[in-house]
mmCIF file of C-alpha atoms and ligand atoms in Angstrom:
data_model
loop_
_atom_site.group_PDB
_atom_site.id
_atom_site.type_symbol
_atom_site.label_atom_id
_atom_site.label_comp_id
_atom_site.label_asym_id
_atom_site.label_seq_id
_atom_site.Cartn_x
_atom_site.Cartn_y
_atom_site.Cartn_z
ATOM 1 C CA UNK A 1400 -18.547 47.876 202.352
ATOM 2 C CA UNK A 1401 -20.595 44.747 203.002
ATOM 3 C CA UNK A 1402 -18.529 41.613 202.439
ATOM 4 C CA UNK A 1403 -19.936 38.710 200.435
ATOM 5 C CA UNK A 1404 -18.573 35.429 201.738
ATOM 6 C CA UNK A 1405 -18.551 31.735 200.955
ATOM 7 C CA UNK A 1406 -17.449 30.015 204.161
ATOM 8 C CA UNK A 1407 -16.697 26.311 204.429
ATOM 9 C CA UNK A 1408 -17.290 24.433 207.671
ATOM 10 C CA UNK A 1409 -15.564 21.082 207.374
ATOM 11 C CA UNK A 1410 -16.747 20.027 210.850
ATOM 12 C CA UNK A 1411 -15.047 16.810 212.073
ATOM 13 C CA UNK A 1412 -14.266 15.443 208.633
ATOM 14 C CA UNK A 1413 -11.136 14.522 206.634
ATOM 15 C CA UNK A 1414 -7.865 12.818 207.465
ATOM 16 C CA UNK A 1415 -4.727 14.923 207.002
ATOM 17 C CA UNK A 1416 -4.210 13.469 203.525
ATOM 18 C CA UNK A 1417 -7.800 14.187 202.523
ATOM 19 C CA UNK A 1418 -7.522 17.698 203.935
ATOM 20 C CA UNK A 1419 -4.367 18.373 201.924
ATOM 21 C CA UNK A 1420 -5.971 17.033 198.742
ATOM 22 C CA UNK A 1421 -9.045 19.213 199.211
ATOM 23 C CA UNK A 1422 -7.019 22.330 200.033
ATOM 24 C CA UNK A 1423 -4.742 21.789 197.043
ATOM 25 C CA UNK A 1424 -7.723 21.238 194.744
ATOM 26 C CA UNK A 1425 -9.199 24.570 195.909
ATOM 27 C CA UNK A 1426 -5.861 26.307 195.612
ATOM 28 C CA UNK A 1427 -5.489 25.203 191.990
ATOM 29 C CA UNK A 1428 -8.796 26.733 190.970
ATOM 30 C CA UNK A 1429 -8.967 30.273 189.652
ATOM 31 C CA UNK A 1430 -11.615 32.536 191.063
ATOM 32 C CA UNK A 1431 -12.500 35.931 189.791
ATOM 33 C CA UNK A 1432 -13.468 37.405 193.141
ATOM 34 C CA UNK A 1433 -14.513 41.032 193.449
ATOM 35 C CA UNK A 1434 -12.960 43.300 196.089
ATOM 36 C CA UNK A 1435 -15.719 42.642 198.601
ATOM 37 C CA UNK A 1436 -15.878 38.862 198.044
ATOM 38 C CA UNK A 1437 -14.064 36.432 200.324
ATOM 39 C CA UNK A 1438 -13.698 32.712 200.896
ATOM 40 C CA UNK A 1439 -13.186 31.346 204.413
ATOM 41 C CA UNK A 1440 -12.217 27.737 205.064
ATOM 42 C CA UNK A 1441 -12.864 26.467 208.606
ATOM 43 C CA UNK A 1442 -10.831 23.311 209.088
ATOM 44 C CA UNK A 1443 -10.314 21.093 212.160
ATOM 45 C CA UNK A 1444 -7.634 22.390 214.562
ATOM 46 C CA UNK A 1445 -4.871 19.930 213.517
ATOM 47 C CA UNK A 1446 -5.042 21.170 209.924
ATOM 48 C CA UNK A 1447 -4.915 24.930 210.531
ATOM 49 C CA UNK A 1448 -1.216 25.279 209.750
ATOM 50 C CA UNK A 1449 -1.477 23.027 206.718
ATOM 51 C CA UNK A 1450 -4.375 25.131 205.452
ATOM 52 C CA UNK A 1451 -2.355 28.308 206.015
ATOM 53 C CA UNK A 1452 0.600 26.805 204.155
ATOM 54 C CA UNK A 1453 -1.481 25.733 201.166
ATOM 55 C CA UNK A 1454 -3.904 28.673 200.935
ATOM 56 C CA UNK A 1455 -1.798 31.378 202.580
ATOM 57 C CA UNK A 1456 -1.047 33.267 199.386
ATOM 58 C CA UNK A 1457 -4.346 32.749 197.636
ATOM 59 C CA UNK A 1458 -6.009 36.159 197.238
ATOM 60 C CA UNK A 1459 -9.201 36.658 199.264
ATOM 61 C CA UNK A 1460 -8.924 33.215 200.900
ATOM 62 C CA UNK A 1461 -8.825 32.995 204.715
ATOM 63 C CA UNK A 1462 -8.360 30.148 207.157
ATOM 64 C CA UNK A 1463 -10.727 29.770 210.102
ATOM 65 C CA UNK A 1464 -11.074 27.642 213.204
ATOM 66 C CA UNK A 1465 -14.400 26.088 214.147
ATOM 67 C CA UNK A 1466 -14.293 27.063 217.814
ATOM 68 C CA UNK A 1467 -12.041 28.304 220.605
ATOM 69 C CA UNK A 1468 -12.252 28.564 224.379
ATOM 70 C CA UNK A 1469 -13.573 31.526 226.363
ATOM 71 C CA UNK A 1470 -10.546 31.708 228.683
ATOM 72 C CA UNK A 1471 -7.218 33.336 227.861
ATOM 73 C CA UNK A 1472 -4.886 30.456 228.835
ATOM 74 C CA UNK A 1473 -4.169 27.989 231.619
ATOM 75 C CA UNK A 1474 -5.246 24.625 232.959
ATOM 76 C CA UNK A 1475 -8.009 23.741 230.509
ATOM 77 C CA UNK A 1476 -6.889 20.413 229.107
ATOM 78 C CA UNK A 1477 -7.903 19.862 225.531
ATOM 79 C CA UNK A 1478 -9.029 23.410 224.836
ATOM 80 C CA UNK A 1479 -7.634 25.859 222.279
ATOM 81 C CA UNK A 1480 -7.098 29.548 223.071
ATOM 82 C CA UNK A 1481 -7.485 32.608 220.896
ATOM 83 C CA UNK A 1482 -3.758 33.364 221.243
ATOM 84 C CA UNK A 1483 -2.978 29.922 219.817
ATOM 85 C CA UNK A 1484 -5.164 30.671 216.816
ATOM 86 C CA UNK A 1485 -3.597 34.078 216.277
ATOM 87 C CA UNK A 1486 -0.112 32.596 216.482
ATOM 88 C CA UNK A 1487 -1.056 30.134 213.732
ATOM 89 C CA UNK A 1488 -2.199 32.970 211.473
ATOM 90 C CA UNK A 1489 -5.895 32.175 211.807
ATOM 91 C CA UNK A 1490 -8.064 35.181 210.935
ATOM 92 C CA UNK A 1491 -11.626 33.934 211.538
ATOM 93 C CA UNK A 1492 -13.408 31.582 213.908
ATOM 94 C CA UNK A 1493 -16.887 30.065 213.853
ATOM 95 C CA UNK A 1494 -18.570 30.559 217.242
ATOM 96 C CA UNK A 1495 -21.810 29.205 218.649
ATOM 97 C CA UNK A 1496 -22.507 26.707 215.887
ATOM 98 C CA UNK A 1497 -25.706 24.827 216.735
ATOM 99 C CA UNK A 1498 -23.736 21.584 217.060
ATOM 100 C CA UNK A 1499 -21.600 23.203 219.759
ATOM 101 C CA UNK A 1500 -24.666 24.578 221.472
ATOM 102 C CA UNK A 1501 -26.379 21.158 221.366
ATOM 103 C CA UNK A 1502 -23.527 18.717 222.122
ATOM 104 C CA UNK A 1503 -21.202 20.900 224.199
ATOM 105 C CA UNK A 1504 -23.737 22.947 226.152
ATOM 106 C CA UNK A 1505 -22.634 26.291 224.781
ATOM 107 C CA UNK A 1506 -24.955 29.102 225.800
ATOM 108 C CA UNK A 1507 -25.555 32.591 224.476
ATOM 109 C CA UNK A 1508 -23.479 33.805 227.417
ATOM 110 C CA UNK A 1509 -20.403 31.635 226.755
ATOM 111 C CA UNK A 1510 -20.624 32.291 223.024
ATOM 112 C CA UNK A 1511 -20.852 36.026 223.759
ATOM 113 C CA UNK A 1512 -17.714 35.833 225.911
ATOM 114 C CA UNK A 1513 -15.852 34.105 223.087
ATOM 115 C CA UNK A 1514 -17.016 36.701 220.560
ATOM 116 C CA UNK A 1515 -15.634 39.515 222.688
ATOM 117 C CA UNK A 1516 -12.350 37.735 223.364
ATOM 118 C CA UNK A 1517 -11.617 36.890 219.733
ATOM 119 C CA UNK A 1518 -12.359 40.436 218.563
ATOM 120 C CA UNK A 1519 -10.012 41.820 221.237
ATOM 121 C CA UNK A 1520 -7.350 39.565 219.720
ATOM 122 C CA UNK A 1521 -7.934 40.622 216.146
ATOM 123 C CA UNK A 1522 -9.860 37.564 214.964
ATOM 124 C CA UNK A 1523 -13.183 37.874 213.149
ATOM 125 C CA UNK A 1524 -16.005 35.833 214.675
ATOM 126 C CA UNK A 1525 -18.649 34.112 212.583
ATOM 127 C CA UNK A 1526 -21.483 34.137 215.124
ATOM 128 C CA UNK A 1527 -24.038 31.393 214.452
ATOM 129 C CA UNK A 1528 -27.698 31.582 215.368
ATOM 130 C CA UNK A 1529 -30.831 29.745 214.294
ATOM 131 C CA UNK A 1530 -33.880 27.929 215.540
ATOM 132 C CA UNK A 1531 -34.859 24.283 215.698
ATOM 133 C CA UNK A 1532 -37.877 22.937 213.827
ATOM 134 C CA UNK A 1533 -40.339 22.993 216.739
ATOM 135 C CA UNK A 1534 -39.628 26.684 217.271
ATOM 136 C CA UNK A 1535 -40.246 27.492 213.620
ATOM 137 C CA UNK A 1536 -43.420 25.394 213.617
ATOM 138 C CA UNK A 1537 -44.724 27.340 216.594
ATOM 139 C CA UNK A 1538 -43.893 30.570 214.758
ATOM 140 C CA UNK A 1539 -41.479 31.675 217.483
ATOM 141 C CA UNK A 1540 -38.351 31.751 215.266
ATOM 142 C CA UNK A 1541 -38.032 35.529 215.048
ATOM 143 C CA UNK A 1542 -38.266 35.939 218.811
ATOM 144 C CA UNK A 1543 -35.830 33.059 219.385
ATOM 145 C CA UNK A 1544 -33.134 34.441 217.067
ATOM 146 C CA UNK A 1545 -33.734 37.895 218.528
ATOM 147 C CA UNK A 1546 -32.785 36.650 222.003
ATOM 148 C CA UNK A 1547 -29.747 34.739 220.668
ATOM 149 C CA UNK A 1548 -28.473 37.977 219.168
ATOM 150 C CA UNK A 1549 -29.299 40.179 222.160
ATOM 151 C CA UNK A 1550 -27.694 37.772 224.633
ATOM 152 C CA UNK A 1551 -24.750 36.850 222.414
ATOM 153 C CA UNK A 1552 -23.831 40.191 220.844
ATOM 154 C CA UNK A 1553 -25.443 43.203 222.493
ATOM 155 C CA UNK A 1554 -22.676 43.583 225.090
ATOM 156 C CA UNK A 1555 -20.285 44.506 222.251
ATOM 157 C CA UNK A 1556 -19.189 48.062 221.590
ATOM 158 C CA UNK A 1557 -20.187 49.466 218.170
ATOM 159 C CA UNK A 1558 -16.585 49.105 217.016
ATOM 160 C CA UNK A 1559 -16.521 45.432 218.043
ATOM 161 C CA UNK A 1560 -19.931 44.785 216.478
ATOM 162 C CA UNK A 1561 -18.726 46.196 213.175
ATOM 163 C CA UNK A 1562 -16.245 43.286 213.019
ATOM 164 C CA UNK A 1563 -18.805 40.488 213.466
ATOM 165 C CA UNK A 1564 -20.108 38.204 210.731
ATOM 166 C CA UNK A 1565 -23.455 36.568 211.528
ATOM 167 C CA UNK A 1566 -24.493 33.188 210.141
ATOM 168 C CA UNK A 1567 -28.192 32.357 210.280
ATOM 169 C CA UNK A 1568 -28.451 28.577 210.307
ATOM 170 C CA UNK A 1569 -31.896 27.100 210.921
ATOM 171 C CA UNK A 1570 -31.117 23.828 212.690
ATOM 172 C CA UNK A 1571 -33.781 21.967 210.726
ATOM 173 C CA UNK A 1572 -31.837 22.728 207.542
ATOM 174 C CA UNK A 1573 -28.331 21.771 208.698
ATOM 175 C CA UNK A 1574 -27.089 18.524 207.195
ATOM 176 C CA UNK A 1575 -30.664 17.478 206.416
ATOM 177 C CA UNK A 1576 -30.765 18.306 202.724
ATOM 178 C CA UNK A 1577 -33.775 20.493 203.569
ATOM 179 C CA UNK A 1578 -32.878 24.082 202.685
ATOM 180 C CA UNK A 1579 -34.802 27.123 203.850
ATOM 181 C CA UNK A 1580 -36.509 28.730 200.883
ATOM 182 C CA UNK A 1581 -34.937 31.913 199.587
ATOM 183 C CA UNK A 1582 -37.961 33.776 200.997
ATOM 184 C CA UNK A 1583 -37.533 32.238 204.445
ATOM 185 C CA UNK A 1584 -33.831 33.081 204.450
ATOM 186 C CA UNK A 1585 -34.429 36.651 203.258
ATOM 187 C CA UNK A 1586 -37.164 37.218 205.845
ATOM 188 C CA UNK A 1587 -34.928 36.126 208.735
ATOM 189 C CA UNK A 1588 -31.857 37.952 207.436
ATOM 190 C CA UNK A 1589 -33.839 41.189 207.161
ATOM 191 C CA UNK A 1590 -35.106 40.586 210.702
ATOM 192 C CA UNK A 1591 -31.543 40.088 211.974
ATOM 193 C CA UNK A 1592 -30.331 43.220 210.189
ATOM 194 C CA UNK A 1593 -33.161 45.192 211.784
ATOM 195 C CA UNK A 1594 -32.271 43.914 215.251
ATOM 196 C CA UNK A 1595 -28.715 45.128 214.705
ATOM 197 C CA UNK A 1596 -29.996 48.403 213.223
ATOM 198 C CA UNK A 1597 -32.111 49.055 216.309
ATOM 199 C CA UNK A 1598 -29.127 48.753 218.616
ATOM 200 C CA UNK A 1599 -26.155 49.866 216.498
ATOM 201 C CA UNK A 1600 -27.609 52.123 213.793
ATOM 202 C CA UNK A 1601 -27.740 52.161 210.008
ATOM 203 C CA UNK A 1602 -24.065 52.094 209.105
ATOM 204 C CA UNK A 1603 -23.193 48.980 211.112
ATOM 205 C CA UNK A 1604 -26.409 47.213 210.079
ATOM 206 C CA UNK A 1605 -25.986 47.987 206.391
ATOM 207 C CA UNK A 1606 -22.354 46.837 206.385
ATOM 208 C CA UNK A 1607 -23.065 43.657 208.367
ATOM 209 C CA UNK A 1608 -22.436 40.407 206.507
ATOM 210 C CA UNK A 1609 -25.164 37.846 207.211
ATOM 211 C CA UNK A 1610 -24.527 34.350 205.860
ATOM 212 C CA UNK A 1611 -27.143 31.671 205.370
ATOM 213 C CA UNK A 1612 -26.287 28.109 206.416
ATOM 214 C CA UNK A 1613 -28.304 24.946 206.002
ATOM 215 C CA UNK A 1614 -27.853 22.566 203.067
ATOM 216 C CA UNK A 1615 -26.432 25.177 200.702
ATOM 217 C CA UNK A 1616 -25.429 23.416 197.474
ATOM 218 C CA UNK A 1617 -24.214 24.319 194.039
ATOM 219 C CA UNK A 1618 -27.784 23.986 192.822
ATOM 220 C CA UNK A 1619 -29.416 26.433 195.271
ATOM 221 C CA UNK A 1620 -26.633 28.933 196.012
ATOM 222 C CA UNK A 1621 -27.460 31.447 193.268
ATOM 223 C CA UNK A 1622 -31.099 31.663 194.328
ATOM 224 C CA UNK A 1623 -30.234 32.107 198.009
ATOM 225 C CA UNK A 1624 -27.382 34.551 197.434
ATOM 226 C CA UNK A 1625 -29.545 36.692 195.154
ATOM 227 C CA UNK A 1626 -31.666 37.788 198.115
ATOM 228 C CA UNK A 1627 -30.783 41.331 199.179
ATOM 229 C CA UNK A 1628 -29.954 40.447 202.788
ATOM 230 C CA UNK A 1629 -28.244 37.109 202.124
ATOM 231 C CA UNK A 1630 -24.548 37.904 201.817
ATOM 232 C CA UNK A 1631 -23.281 34.409 201.117
ATOM 233 C CA UNK A 1632 -23.265 31.060 202.875
ATOM 234 C CA UNK A 1633 -21.793 28.956 205.638
ATOM 235 C CA UNK A 1634 -21.514 25.589 203.979
ATOM 236 C CA UNK A 1635 -21.008 22.191 205.588
ATOM 237 C CA UNK A 1636 -21.355 19.038 203.478
ATOM 238 C CA UNK A 1637 -21.064 20.715 200.081
ATOM 239 C CA UNK A 1638 -17.759 22.350 201.061
ATOM 240 C CA UNK A 1639 -16.067 18.966 201.247
ATOM 241 C CA UNK A 1640 -16.105 18.636 197.457
ATOM 242 C CA UNK A 1641 -13.865 21.146 195.686
ATOM 243 C CA UNK A 1642 -15.955 21.245 192.496
ATOM 244 C CA UNK A 1643 -19.209 21.756 194.376
ATOM 245 C CA UNK A 1644 -17.725 24.443 196.615
ATOM 246 C CA UNK A 1645 -16.298 26.152 193.532
ATOM 247 C CA UNK A 1646 -19.838 26.506 192.173
ATOM 248 C CA UNK A 1647 -20.938 27.982 195.502
ATOM 249 C CA UNK A 1648 -18.052 30.461 195.514
ATOM 250 C CA UNK A 1649 -18.911 31.466 191.970
ATOM 251 C CA UNK A 1650 -22.515 32.045 193.060
ATOM 252 C CA UNK A 1651 -21.545 35.005 195.244
ATOM 253 C CA UNK A 1652 -23.256 38.137 193.960
HETATM 254 C C1 LIG B 2466 -23.008 23.917 208.754
HETATM 255 O O1 LIG B 2466 -22.303 23.033 209.178
HETATM 256 O O2 LIG B 2466 -22.874 25.050 209.218
HETATM 257 C C2 LIG B 2466 -23.981 23.603 207.699
HETATM 258 C C3 LIG B 2466 -24.758 24.550 207.278
HETATM 259 O O3 LIG B 2466 -23.975 22.317 207.212
HETATM 260 P P1 LIG B 2466 -24.692 21.805 205.856
HETATM 261 O O4 LIG B 2466 -24.317 22.756 204.772
HETATM 262 O O5 LIG B 2466 -24.144 20.429 205.647
HETATM 263 O O6 LIG B 2466 -26.168 21.815 206.110
#
């Protein structure tokens, strides 16, 4: 069954106290989530255990990391391994976010290695893709996302691919307040699903969850999530306010 997901990406925001307040505010809210609806909260590494403690028993809520390293363990000062995440009870991880690709030189190849490693260790990857403005303006966005997916995911076995969540995040819409229109999102999501269909077949493509990210807010979530191939959102800024994120969660179809 295709999962419908509201995922929060806190990025590098919040002190510990602010994180606790936000997690507690979310925990106190009641959500009437259907069986296939989930909420994923991706917090900074130092708050993973706190998030697990506060949200651990909340039905359909999961705690995610925002990245991990593509090596198993060893002398990589400052990095965080998949095994560390697993041992903290983390179930999901965002990989290949455009900010990581831009500021930390992540490539389709390194992101693809991470995707494989986390799946082998029982963690669900949220694989991010999306084009920058100049690429969209030159009408090369479909081809660009196509190569991100081929290079980042096509080495996976069908079983591994069936565990992936994809987030389409046009870079020109992230943190800019400029959202893709529902039509633009639907068009790209259908394109992504077709790419996966071509390689992995109907069942995996039809069950694949594809999230839209890029200035999702309480005011536009229903319209975006109503599109047939938009299965929820990866939400940055608007996930830092419990009331706003509540509206987004309640907009899942
Ligand atoms: C993101 O960080 O993935 C994102 C989509 O951010 P925002 O919602 O702030 O545009």
